[in-house]
Coordinates of C-alpha atoms in Angstrom, one line a residue:
Chain A
X1 CA 0.0 -0.1 -0.1
X2 CA 2.8 2.5 1.0
X3 CA 4.7 1.4 -2.0
X4 CA 1.8 2.2 -4.3
X5 CA 1.3 5.7 -2.8
X6 CA 4.9 6.4 -3.3
X7 CA 4.8 5.3 -6.8
X8 CA 1.8 7.3 -7.7
X9 CA 3.4 10.3 -5.9
X10 CA 6.5 9.9 -7.9
X11 CA 4.6 9.4 -11.2
X12 CA 2.6 12.5 -10.6
X13 CA 5.6 14.6 -10.0
X14 CA 7.3 13.3 -13.3
X15 CA 3.9 13.9 -15.1
X16 CA 3.6 17.4 -14.1
X17 CA 7.4 18.1 -14.7
X18 CA 7.6 16.5 -18.2
X19 CA 4.1 16.8 -19.6
X20 CA 4.8 20.1 -21.3
X21 CA 8.1 18.8 -22.8
X22 CA 6.4 15.6 -24.0
X23 CA 3.6 17.5 -25.7
X24 CA 6.1 19.9 -27.3
X25 CA 8.2 16.9 -28.5
X26 CA 5.0 15.4 -29.9
X27 CA 3.9 18.4 -31.8
X28 CA 7.3 18.6 -33.3
X29 CA 6.2 15.6 -35.5
X30 CA 2.7 16.9 -36.2
X31 CA 2.0 17.4 -39.9
X32 CA -0.5 20.2 -39.0
X33 CA 1.0 23.8 -39.5
X34 CA -1.6 26.1 -37.9
X35 CA -4.0 24.1 -35.7
X36 CA -3.3 22.2 -32.6
X37 CA -5.1 19.1 -34.3
X38 CA -2.9 16.1 -34.9
X39 CA -2.7 15.6 -38.6
X40 CA -0.3 12.7 -38.8
X41 CA 3.4 12.1 -38.3
X42 CA 6.1 14.0 -40.2
X43 CA 9.7 14.9 -40.0
X44 CA 9.2 17.9 -42.2
X45 CA 9.8 20.5 -39.5
X46 CA 13.2 18.9 -38.7
X47 CA 13.9 19.0 -42.4
X48 CA 13.0 22.5 -42.5
X49 CA 15.2 23.3 -39.5
X50 CA 18.1 22.1 -41.3
X51 CA 17.4 24.3 -44.4
X52 CA 16.9 27.5 -42.3
X53 CA 20.4 29.1 -42.7
X54 CA 19.9 32.0 -40.2
X55 CA 18.5 29.5 -37.7
X56 CA 21.6 27.2 -38.2
X57 CA 23.8 30.4 -38.0
X58 CA 22.2 31.2 -34.5
X59 CA 22.5 27.6 -33.4
X60 CA 26.3 27.5 -34.2
X61 CA 26.8 30.9 -32.5
X62 CA 25.0 29.4 -29.4
X63 CA 27.3 26.1 -29.4
X64 CA 30.5 28.3 -29.9
X65 CA 29.5 30.7 -27.0
X66 CA 28.6 27.8 -24.7
X67 CA 31.8 26.0 -25.5
X68 CA 34.0 29.0 -25.1
X69 CA 32.3 30.3 -21.9
X70 CA 32.1 26.9 -20.2
X71 CA 35.8 26.3 -21.0
X72 CA 36.9 29.8 -19.6
X73 CA 34.5 29.5 -16.6
X74 CA 36.2 25.9 -15.8
X75 CA 39.6 27.5 -15.7
X76 CA 38.7 30.4 -13.6
X77 CA 36.4 28.4 -11.5
X78 CA 38.8 25.7 -10.7
X79 CA 41.5 27.9 -9.9
X80 CA 39.3 30.0 -7.6
X81 CA 38.2 26.7 -5.8
X82 CA 41.8 25.5 -5.5
X83 CA 42.9 28.7 -4.1
X84 CA 40.2 28.9 -1.4
X85 CA 40.6 25.3 -0.7
X86 CA 44.5 25.2 -0.4
X87 CA 45.5 28.6 1.1
X88 CA 44.4 30.6 4.0
X89 CA 44.4 34.3 2.8
X90 CA 42.5 37.5 3.6
X91 CA 39.3 37.7 1.7
X92 CA 39.0 34.1 1.5
X93 CA 35.6 33.7 3.2
X94 CA 34.4 36.7 1.3
X95 CA 35.0 35.1 -2.0
X96 CA 33.3 32.0 -0.9
X97 CA 30.2 34.0 0.1
X98 CA 30.2 36.1 -3.1
X99 CA 30.1 33.0 -5.2
X100 CA 27.0 31.9 -3.5
X101 CA 25.5 35.3 -3.9
X102 CA 26.2 35.3 -7.6
X103 CA 24.6 32.0 -8.0
X104 CA 21.6 33.0 -6.4
X105 CA 21.2 36.4 -8.1
X106 CA 18.4 36.7 -10.6
X107 CA 19.5 36.5 -14.1
X108 CA 17.8 39.9 -14.7
X109 CA 20.0 41.5 -12.3
X110 CA 23.2 40.1 -13.7
X111 CA 22.0 41.0 -17.2
X112 CA 21.1 44.5 -16.5
X113 CA 24.1 45.2 -14.2
X114 CA 26.5 43.8 -17.1
X115 CA 24.8 45.9 -19.7
X116 CA 25.2 49.1 -17.7
X117 CA 28.9 48.2 -17.1
X118 CA 29.4 47.4 -20.8
X119 CA 27.7 50.8 -21.8
X120 CA 29.8 52.6 -19.2
X121 CA 32.9 51.4 -20.8
X122 CA 31.4 51.7 -24.2
X123 CA 32.0 48.1 -25.3
X124 CA 30.0 47.2 -28.5
X125 CA 27.5 44.4 -27.6
X126 CA 28.3 41.2 -29.5
X127 CA 30.4 38.0 -29.1
X128 CA 32.8 39.3 -26.5
X129 CA 30.3 41.0 -24.2
X130 CA 28.1 37.8 -24.2
X131 CA 31.1 35.7 -23.6
X132 CA 32.2 37.6 -20.6
X133 CA 28.5 37.7 -19.3
X134 CA 28.2 33.9 -19.6
X135 CA 31.6 33.2 -17.8
X136 CA 30.4 35.4 -15.0
X137 CA 27.3 33.4 -14.9
X138 CA 29.2 30.1 -14.9
X139 CA 32.1 30.6 -12.7
X140 CA 30.3 30.2 -9.4
X141 CA 28.8 26.9 -10.6
X142 CA 32.1 25.5 -11.5
X143 CA 34.0 27.0 -8.3
X144 CA 31.5 25.5 -5.9
X145 CA 31.2 22.1 -7.6
X146 CA 35.1 21.6 -7.6
X147 CA 35.4 23.1 -4.1
X148 CA 32.7 20.6 -2.8
X149 CA 34.9 17.8 -4.2
X150 CA 38.0 19.1 -2.8
X151 CA 36.4 19.3 0.7
X152 CA 35.4 15.5 0.3
X153 CA 39.3 14.6 0.0
X154 CA 41.2 13.0 2.8
X155 CA 43.4 16.2 3.5
X156 CA 46.4 13.8 4.3
X157 CA 46.7 12.6 0.6
X158 CA 48.5 15.9 -0.2
X159 CA 50.7 15.3 2.7
X160 CA 51.2 11.6 1.9
X161 CA 52.3 12.6 -1.7
X162 CA 54.7 15.3 -0.3
X163 CA 55.9 12.6 2.3
X164 CA 56.8 10.4 -0.8
X165 CA 59.0 12.9 -2.4
X166 CA 56.6 15.1 -4.4
X167 CA 57.3 18.8 -4.7
X168 CA 54.5 21.5 -5.1
X169 CA 54.4 20.9 -8.9
X170 CA 54.1 17.2 -8.7
X171 CA 51.3 17.3 -6.0
X172 CA 49.3 19.5 -8.5
X173 CA 50.1 17.4 -11.5
X174 CA 49.7 13.9 -10.0
X175 CA 47.4 14.3 -7.2
X176 CA 45.2 17.4 -7.1
X177 CA 44.4 17.8 -10.7
X178 CA 43.5 14.1 -11.5
X179 CA 41.5 14.0 -8.5
X180 CA 39.4 17.1 -9.1
X181 CA 39.1 16.3 -12.9
X182 CA 35.6 14.7 -12.7
X183 CA 34.2 17.8 -11.0
X184 CA 35.9 20.1 -13.4
X185 CA 34.4 18.2 -16.3
X186 CA 31.0 18.2 -14.6
X187 CA 31.4 22.0 -14.0
X188 CA 32.1 22.4 -17.9
X189 CA 28.8 20.5 -18.8
X190 CA 26.9 22.3 -16.3
X191 CA 28.3 25.7 -17.6
X192 CA 27.7 24.5 -21.2
X193 CA 23.8 23.9 -20.4
X194 CA 23.6 27.1 -18.6
X195 CA 25.0 29.2 -21.5
X196 CA 23.1 27.3 -23.9
X197 CA 19.8 27.9 -22.1
X198 CA 20.1 31.5 -21.1
X199 CA 17.8 33.9 -22.6
X200 CA 17.6 36.8 -20.1
X201 CA 21.3 37.7 -19.7
X202 CA 21.9 37.1 -23.4
X203 CA 19.0 39.4 -24.2
X204 CA 20.8 42.3 -22.4
X205 CA 24.4 41.6 -23.4
X206 CA 24.6 40.5 -27.0
X207 CA 23.9 42.7 -30.0
X208 CA 22.4 42.3 -33.4
X209 CA 25.8 41.2 -34.8
X210 CA 25.8 38.0 -32.8
X211 CA 22.4 36.4 -32.6
X212 CA 22.1 33.1 -30.4
X213 CA 19.5 30.6 -30.6
X214 CA 17.4 31.2 -27.6
X215 CA 16.9 34.7 -28.6
X216 CA 16.2 33.7 -32.2
X217 CA 13.4 31.3 -30.9
X218 CA 12.1 34.1 -28.6
X219 CA 11.7 36.4 -31.5
X220 CA 10.1 33.6 -33.6
X221 CA 7.6 32.7 -31.0
X222 CA 6.4 36.3 -30.6
X223 CA 4.9 36.0 -33.9
X224 CA 3.1 32.8 -33.1
X225 CA 3.9 29.2 -32.2
X226 CA 5.5 27.5 -35.2
X227 CA 6.2 23.8 -35.6
X228 CA 9.9 24.5 -36.4
X229 CA 10.3 26.0 -33.0
X230 CA 8.9 22.7 -31.5
X231 CA 11.4 20.6 -33.5
X232 CA 14.1 23.0 -32.5
X233 CA 13.3 22.8 -28.9
X234 CA 13.2 19.0 -28.9
X235 CA 16.8 19.0 -30.3
X236 CA 17.7 21.3 -27.6
X237 CA 16.2 19.1 -25.0
X238 CA 18.2 16.2 -26.4
X239 CA 21.5 18.1 -26.0
X240 CA 20.7 19.3 -22.5
X241 CA 19.7 15.7 -21.4
X242 CA 23.1 14.4 -22.7
X243 CA 24.8 17.1 -20.8
X244 CA 23.1 16.5 -17.8
X245 CA 23.5 12.9 -17.6
X246 CA 27.1 13.1 -18.5
X247 CA 27.5 15.6 -15.4
X248 CA 25.8 13.3 -13.1
X249 CA 28.0 10.4 -14.2
X250 CA 31.1 12.3 -13.7
X251 CA 30.0 13.4 -10.2
X252 CA 29.1 10.0 -8.9
X253 CA 31.9 8.4 -7.1
X254 CA 33.3 5.4 -8.8
X255 CA 32.5 3.1 -6.0
Chain B
X1 CA 71.4 1.7 22.9
X2 CA 74.5 0.2 21.8
X3 CA 76.3 3.4 22.2
X4 CA 76.1 4.5 18.6
X5 CA 74.7 7.9 17.7
X6 CA 71.1 8.3 17.7
X7 CA 69.2 8.2 14.4
X8 CA 66.6 10.9 15.4
X9 CA 67.3 13.4 18.1
X10 CA 64.8 15.8 19.6
X11 CA 66.4 18.6 21.6
X12 CA 64.0 20.8 23.6
X13 CA 61.3 20.6 21.0
X14 CA 58.2 22.6 21.6
X15 CA 55.1 23.3 19.5
X16 CA 52.6 25.9 20.1
X17 CA 49.2 26.5 18.1
X18 CA 48.4 30.1 19.1
X19 CA 48.6 30.2 22.7
X20 CA 47.9 26.5 23.1
X21 CA 51.0 24.4 24.1
X22 CA 50.9 21.0 22.0
X23 CA 54.4 19.8 22.9
X24 CA 56.7 21.1 25.6
X25 CA 60.4 20.6 26.0
X26 CA 60.6 17.2 24.2
X27 CA 64.0 15.4 24.6
X28 CA 64.3 12.2 22.9
X29 CA 66.7 10.0 21.2
X30 CA 65.6 7.3 18.7
X31 CA 68.3 4.7 17.6
X32 CA 68.8 2.9 14.4
X33 CA 66.7 -0.3 14.0
X34 CA 64.7 0.4 17.1
X35 CA 60.8 0.0 17.3
X36 CA 59.7 2.8 19.6
X37 CA 56.1 3.7 20.5
X38 CA 54.6 6.9 21.5
X39 CA 52.0 6.2 24.0
X40 CA 49.3 8.6 25.2
X41 CA 45.6 9.5 25.2
X42 CA 44.1 11.5 22.5
X43 CA 45.1 15.1 22.4
X44 CA 48.4 14.5 24.3
X45 CA 50.5 15.7 21.2
X46 CA 51.7 12.3 19.9
X47 CA 50.6 12.8 16.5
X48 CA 52.0 16.3 16.4
X49 CA 55.4 14.9 17.4
X50 CA 55.2 12.6 14.4
X51 CA 54.2 15.5 12.2
X52 CA 57.2 17.5 13.4
X53 CA 59.4 14.6 12.6
X54 CA 58.0 14.1 9.1
X55 CA 58.2 17.8 8.4
X56 CA 54.5 18.6 7.8
X57 CA 54.8 21.3 10.5
X58 CA 57.7 23.5 11.8
X59 CA 58.8 23.3 15.4
X60 CA 58.1 26.3 17.5
X61 CA 61.3 25.8 19.5
X62 CA 64.1 23.4 19.8
X63 CA 65.6 21.3 17.1
X64 CA 65.1 17.9 15.3
X65 CA 68.3 16.0 14.1
X66 CA 67.9 13.3 11.5
X67 CA 71.2 11.2 11.1
X68 CA 73.0 14.1 12.8
X69 CA 71.6 16.7 10.6
X70 CA 69.3 19.7 11.7
X71 CA 66.2 19.2 9.5
X72 CA 64.6 22.5 10.3
X73 CA 64.8 23.7 6.6
X74 CA 64.1 20.3 4.9
X75 CA 60.6 20.1 3.7
X76 CA 58.8 16.7 4.0
X77 CA 59.7 15.5 0.4
X78 CA 63.5 15.9 1.1
X79 CA 63.4 13.9 4.5
X80 CA 64.3 10.2 4.4
X81 CA 61.3 9.6 6.5
X82 CA 58.0 8.1 5.4
X83 CA 54.7 8.1 7.0
X84 CA 51.7 5.7 7.3
X85 CA 48.7 7.9 8.0
X86 CA 45.9 6.9 10.3
X87 CA 43.4 7.4 7.4
X88 CA 46.0 5.5 5.2
X89 CA 45.7 8.6 2.7
X90 CA 45.9 6.3 -0.3
X91 CA 45.6 8.0 -3.6
X92 CA 42.1 7.1 -4.7
X93 CA 42.6 7.6 -8.3
X94 CA 45.6 5.3 -8.6
X95 CA 45.8 1.5 -8.7
X96 CA 47.6 -0.3 -5.8
X97 CA 50.7 -0.6 -8.1
X98 CA 50.7 3.3 -8.9
X99 CA 50.3 4.0 -5.2
X100 CA 53.3 1.9 -4.2
X101 CA 55.4 3.1 -7.1
X102 CA 54.6 6.7 -6.4
X103 CA 57.6 7.5 -4.3
X104 CA 60.0 5.6 -6.5
X105 CA 58.8 7.6 -9.6
X106 CA 59.2 10.8 -7.7
X107 CA 62.8 9.9 -7.3
X108 CA 63.2 9.1 -10.9
X109 CA 64.1 5.6 -10.7
X110 CA 64.3 3.3 -13.9
X111 CA 61.1 1.6 -14.8
X112 CA 62.7 -1.7 -14.5
X113 CA 64.0 -1.0 -11.1
X114 CA 60.5 0.4 -10.0
X115 CA 58.8 -2.7 -11.2
X116 CA 61.2 -5.1 -9.3
X117 CA 60.9 -3.2 -6.0
X118 CA 57.2 -2.7 -6.1
X119 CA 56.9 -6.3 -6.8
X120 CA 59.2 -7.3 -4.0
X121 CA 57.4 -5.1 -1.4
X122 CA 53.8 -6.3 -2.5
X123 CA 55.1 -9.7 -1.9
X124 CA 56.4 -8.8 1.4
X125 CA 52.9 -7.5 2.5
X126 CA 51.1 -10.3 0.8
X127 CA 49.4 -8.2 -1.8
X128 CA 51.0 -9.8 -5.0
X129 CA 48.1 -10.0 -7.4
X130 CA 46.3 -7.0 -6.3
X131 CA 48.5 -4.4 -8.4
X132 CA 45.4 -3.5 -10.7
X133 CA 42.9 -2.7 -7.9
X134 CA 41.8 0.7 -6.8
X135 CA 42.0 1.4 -3.0
X136 CA 38.2 1.4 -2.7
X137 CA 38.1 -2.1 -3.9
X138 CA 40.3 -3.2 -1.0
X139 CA 39.3 -4.3 2.6
X140 CA 40.5 -2.0 5.5
X141 CA 43.3 -4.4 6.3
X142 CA 44.5 -4.6 2.5
X143 CA 44.4 -0.8 2.4
X144 CA 46.5 -0.6 5.6
X145 CA 49.0 -2.9 4.0
X146 CA 49.2 -0.9 0.8
X147 CA 49.9 2.3 2.9
X148 CA 52.8 0.4 4.6
X149 CA 54.0 -0.9 1.3
X150 CA 54.0 2.5 -0.2
X151 CA 56.1 3.8 2.7
X152 CA 58.7 1.0 2.9
X153 CA 59.3 0.6 -0.7
X154 CA 61.4 4.0 -0.5
X155 CA 63.6 2.4 2.1
X156 CA 63.5 5.3 4.5
X157 CA 65.7 5.8 7.5
X158 CA 62.6 5.9 9.6
X159 CA 59.0 4.8 9.2
X160 CA 56.5 6.8 11.1
X161 CA 53.2 5.1 12.0
X162 CA 50.2 7.3 13.2
X163 CA 47.7 5.0 14.7
X164 CA 47.9 2.8 11.8
X165 CA 45.7 0.0 13.2
X166 CA 42.9 1.9 15.0
X167 CA 40.6 1.4 12.1
X168 CA 40.7 -2.3 12.1
X169 CA 38.7 -4.8 14.1
X170 CA 40.2 -6.6 17.1
X171 CA 41.3 -9.8 15.5
X172 CA 42.9 -8.2 12.3
X173 CA 44.5 -5.6 14.6
X174 CA 46.3 -8.4 16.7
X175 CA 47.4 -10.0 13.4
X176 CA 48.7 -6.6 12.0
X177 CA 50.5 -6.0 15.1
X178 CA 52.5 -9.1 14.7
X179 CA 52.9 -8.6 11.0
X180 CA 54.3 -5.2 11.5
X181 CA 56.7 -6.3 14.1
X182 CA 58.0 -9.1 12.0
X183 CA 58.3 -6.7 9.1
X184 CA 60.3 -4.2 11.2
X185 CA 62.6 -7.1 12.3
X186 CA 63.0 -8.2 8.7
X187 CA 63.8 -4.8 7.2
X188 CA 65.7 -3.4 10.1
X189 CA 64.2 -0.1 9.4
X190 CA 63.6 2.2 12.6
X191 CA 59.8 2.3 13.4
X192 CA 58.1 5.1 15.3
X193 CA 54.6 4.2 16.1
X194 CA 51.8 6.3 17.7
X195 CA 49.1 4.8 19.7
X196 CA 46.7 5.2 22.6
X197 CA 46.6 1.5 23.2
X198 CA 48.9 0.2 25.8
X199 CA 48.7 -3.2 24.9
X200 CA 49.6 -2.4 21.4
X201 CA 52.6 -0.4 22.6
X202 CA 53.8 -3.1 24.8
X203 CA 53.5 -6.2 22.6
X204 CA 55.2 -4.3 19.7
X205 CA 57.8 -2.1 20.8
X206 CA 61.4 -2.1 22.1
X207 CA 60.9 1.1 24.1
X208 CA 57.9 3.1 25.0
X209 CA 57.6 6.8 25.4
X210 CA 54.7 7.8 27.6
X211 CA 53.3 11.3 26.7
X212 CA 50.8 13.4 28.6
X213 CA 49.5 16.8 27.9
X214 CA 52.6 17.6 25.6
X215 CA 55.0 16.2 27.9
X216 CA 57.3 13.1 28.2
X217 CA 56.4 11.3 31.5
X218 CA 58.5 8.2 31.1
X219 CA 60.8 6.6 28.5
X220 CA 61.7 2.9 28.8
X221 CA 61.3 -0.6 28.0
X222 CA 57.6 -1.9 28.2
X223 CA 58.4 -3.9 31.3
X224 CA 60.1 -1.0 32.9
X225 CA 57.2 1.2 32.2
X226 CA 54.7 -1.3 33.5
X227 CA 56.7 -2.5 36.5
X228 CA 58.3 0.7 37.6
X229 CA 56.1 3.8 36.5
X230 CA 57.7 7.0 37.3
X231 CA 54.5 8.6 38.6
X232 CA 50.8 7.9 39.0
X233 CA 49.8 9.0 35.7
X234 CA 52.1 6.5 33.8
X235 CA 50.9 3.7 36.4
X236 CA 47.3 4.4 35.5
X237 CA 47.8 4.9 31.8
X238 CA 49.5 1.6 31.3
X239 CA 47.2 -0.7 33.3
X240 CA 44.9 -1.4 36.1
X241 CA 46.2 -0.1 39.3
X242 CA 45.3 -0.3 43.1
X243 CA 46.4 2.5 45.2
X244 CA 47.0 2.4 49.0
X245 CA 48.1 5.4 50.8
X246 CA 50.8 5.0 53.6
X247 CA 53.3 6.8 55.7
X248 CA 57.0 6.0 56.1
X249 CA 57.7 4.8 59.6
X250 CA 61.2 3.5 59.5
X251 CA 64.0 3.2 56.8
X252 CA 66.9 0.6 56.8
X253 CA 68.8 0.8 53.5
X254 CA 66.3 -0.3 50.8
X255 CA 63.9 -1.7 53.4
X256 CA 61.2 0.7 54.4
X257 CA 58.5 0.1 57.0
X258 CA 55.2 1.7 56.1
X259 CA 52.2 2.4 58.1
X260 CA 49.2 1.6 55.9
X261 CA 45.8 2.1 57.9
X262 CA 46.2 -0.1 61.0
X263 CA 49.0 -2.3 59.5
X264 CA 52.7 -1.9 59.5
X265 CA 54.1 -3.3 56.4
X266 CA 57.7 -3.8 55.1
X267 CA 58.4 -2.9 51.5
X268 CA 61.4 -2.4 49.2
X269 CA 62.1 0.8 47.1
X270 CA 65.4 2.1 45.6
X271 CA 63.9 5.6 45.7
X272 CA 64.9 7.8 48.7
X273 CA 62.0 8.5 51.1
X274 CA 62.3 10.8 54.3
X275 CA 60.9 9.5 57.4
X276 CA 57.2 10.6 58.1
X277 CA 56.5 11.3 54.4
X278 CA 53.3 10.2 52.9
X279 CA 53.5 7.7 49.9
X280 CA 51.4 5.8 47.4
X281 CA 51.7 2.2 47.3
X282 CA 50.9 0.8 43.8
X283 CA 49.8 -2.7 43.2
X284 CA 48.8 -4.3 40.0
X285 CA 45.8 -6.5 40.3
X286 CA 47.6 -9.6 39.2
X287 CA 50.1 -8.9 42.1
X288 CA 47.6 -9.2 44.8
X289 CA 46.8 -12.3 46.7
X290 CA 43.5 -13.0 48.1
X291 CA 42.4 -15.9 50.4
X292 CA 39.0 -16.4 52.5
X293 CA 39.6 -16.0 56.1
X294 CA 37.9 -19.4 56.5
X295 CA 40.7 -21.2 54.5
X296 CA 43.3 -19.3 56.4
X297 CA 41.9 -20.5 59.7
X298 CA 41.4 -24.1 58.5
X299 CA 45.0 -24.3 57.0
X300 CA 47.9 -23.2 59.1
X301 CA 50.5 -23.9 56.2
X302 CA 48.5 -21.6 54.0
X303 CA 48.3 -19.0 56.6
X304 CA 52.2 -19.1 57.2
X305 CA 53.0 -18.9 53.5
X306 CA 50.4 -16.0 52.9
X307 CA 52.0 -13.0 54.5
X308 CA 54.3 -12.4 57.4
X309 CA 53.7 -8.6 57.5
X310 CA 50.1 -9.0 58.2
X311 CA 47.2 -8.5 55.8
X312 CA 44.2 -6.4 55.1
X313 CA 40.7 -7.8 55.6
X314 CA 37.6 -7.0 53.6
X315 CA 34.5 -8.3 51.9
X316 CA 34.2 -9.5 48.4
X317 CA 31.8 -7.1 46.6
X318 CA 31.8 -8.5 43.1
X319 CA 33.6 -11.0 40.7
X320 CA 34.0 -10.4 37.1
X321 CA 34.5 -13.2 34.6
X322 CA 37.3 -12.4 32.0
X323 CA 37.8 -15.6 30.2
X324 CA 41.1 -16.9 31.3
X325 CA 41.1 -15.0 34.6
X326 CA 38.6 -13.4 36.7
X327 CA 38.7 -10.1 38.9
X328 CA 37.6 -9.9 42.5
X329 CA 36.6 -6.6 43.7
X330 CA 37.1 -6.3 47.6
X331 CA 35.9 -3.6 49.8
X332 CA 38.6 -3.3 52.5
X333 CA 37.6 -2.8 56.1
X334 CA 39.2 0.8 55.9
X335 CA 36.8 1.6 53.2
X336 CA 39.0 1.5 50.1
X337 CA 38.0 -0.8 47.1
X338 CA 40.6 -2.8 45.4
X339 CA 40.5 -5.1 42.5
X340 CA 42.7 -8.4 42.4
X341 CA 43.0 -10.8 39.3
X342 CA 42.7 -14.4 39.9
X343 CA 43.5 -17.5 37.8
X344 CA 41.2 -20.4 37.7
X345 CA 42.4 -23.5 39.7
X346 CA 43.7 -26.3 37.5
X347 CA 41.1 -28.7 39.1
X348 CA 38.2 -26.3 39.4
X349 CA 37.0 -23.9 36.6
X350 CA 34.4 -22.1 38.6
X351 CA 34.9 -18.7 40.4
X352 CA 36.2 -19.5 43.9
X353 CA 34.9 -16.3 45.6
X354 CA 31.3 -15.3 46.3
X355 CA 30.1 -11.8 47.0
X356 CA 30.0 -11.3 50.8
X357 CA 33.0 -13.8 51.5
X358 CA 35.2 -12.4 54.2
X359 CA 38.8 -12.4 52.6
X360 CA 42.5 -11.4 53.5
X361 CA 44.3 -9.4 51.0
X362 CA 48.1 -9.2 50.7
X363 CA 50.9 -9.3 48.1
X364 CA 54.2 -10.7 47.5
X365 CA 56.7 -8.4 49.1
X366 CA 58.7 -6.5 46.6
X367 CA 56.2 -6.4 43.9
X368 CA 54.8 -3.3 45.2
X369 CA 55.8 0.2 43.7
X370 CA 56.4 3.2 46.0
X371 CA 55.7 6.8 44.8
X372 CA 55.8 10.0 46.7
X373 CA 52.3 11.1 47.5
X374 CA 50.9 13.3 44.7
X375 CA 48.7 15.7 46.7

């Protein structure tokens, strides 16, 4: 009895969470253009997607910005995490707190504050401004993931390595880096997804010269729901799902 | 020991954390090939002492000499000392082989030489065939042996072991105690072991250092520390102890007559005591003799052999079965409670004493330890 209740409860949660996505994916295969009626299965919208040059362009932009900003955020975030883990310095606690604040701040606040900053130093909005904005968005996530993993280590492992003759460089190279690598990769995929999904920050920090996919979709939807958008979103769900599953796999301890 | 220079020498070593004294004025010499144990309760500074020798932390005052050389400026990676950590601290992302080979690789040895030495050491700790396993695929005892192998493969001058057996269950711990001791004999490497377990300290080491609140209380062979403790702290820490308070009545050379309660008892001590001084008489439970008053009355021969200086009388409160022996708790007529350990009779495997029995308590003269009264 208790098992059944648990099962129904879980089923309801998944139902409400994923019903909209399922409906959208289903409609991406619907042959009808204007009505919500089911007119039969088609791959037409996927085909059209492939031949929409400006959409492909926006998608490539999105992938490029996600890859670049995830990579940069990983470097900055990992170094930050290592620094606050390994050394005791003034401002260490502050950095840790600021990371959490940045993680919690609403996207719209980050977006507008960055826009004001870019305007103040009169940077033209485009690839570089968006890149910087997304790095800012992702660094806290990477830093906190990597820091969490470092905290989980036996602190004597580093001492053991030094005891066995490893200098500072060898400790980094053979102990700390390999042991944190799963968290760094997980942080990369997390950042990649964050960047790929972001609409609000991108809305404020990119310009007409550099259009990305979420914004493109947003403008398409304003003129009414189109089946191509459904197809496009289905593809993005797939990419996100792959990134999430990879992240989880990397973070799980290999027991 | 054999008159040679000590391998490790600590001179007036102190360590402070903030305004907290972890170690104060430690003077200690450790000799080549010795198995020495630092024994003390948790928080007494014994692990700190090990960390100072390994070089993980600098001394606050004093100096440490390794093979005659002051090591103050040597970081841990430059000291010919290896450590087995309490948590083992194995590298979780490396196989057993890579863990053990780590130190040799850091020293830049040829791959052939590394393979030979790792294989040799894994054989020694009975882990041949486990080369490819990850630490988390091993049992606690196996991880412990990897930690030992990883340290001794470097052939250090000294192996430091920080409570290496505390995470193991009782039987495995006993086995590893023996294994470590045999390993030490075989390799001839100096072992410095830290433990809070006096039994472990006694069964494994050549010498024991009793540490308390950052100071050395006594250094000596296990039997010395057990039989001739320097003070009450050491006596209590290394085993069960019964305390009687007395006063020095008369001194004739080593023979001292004590007034304990209503009894005058002759004892021996090579310590100098002044007449009239208050003293502690220390008696191990296994040194006490207990007979029922009834048996003494029935058997004059037993009474003659029991004690010539008189004996205490009391009532049995409780008996505690211990397997090979049993403990008898006796409330003496003066009010003090003492515990004696008794062996089972060859012909009778039942506990001889019953609660409420009237008994006489004495001990074999010369087995007591006399200490000045500590307040």
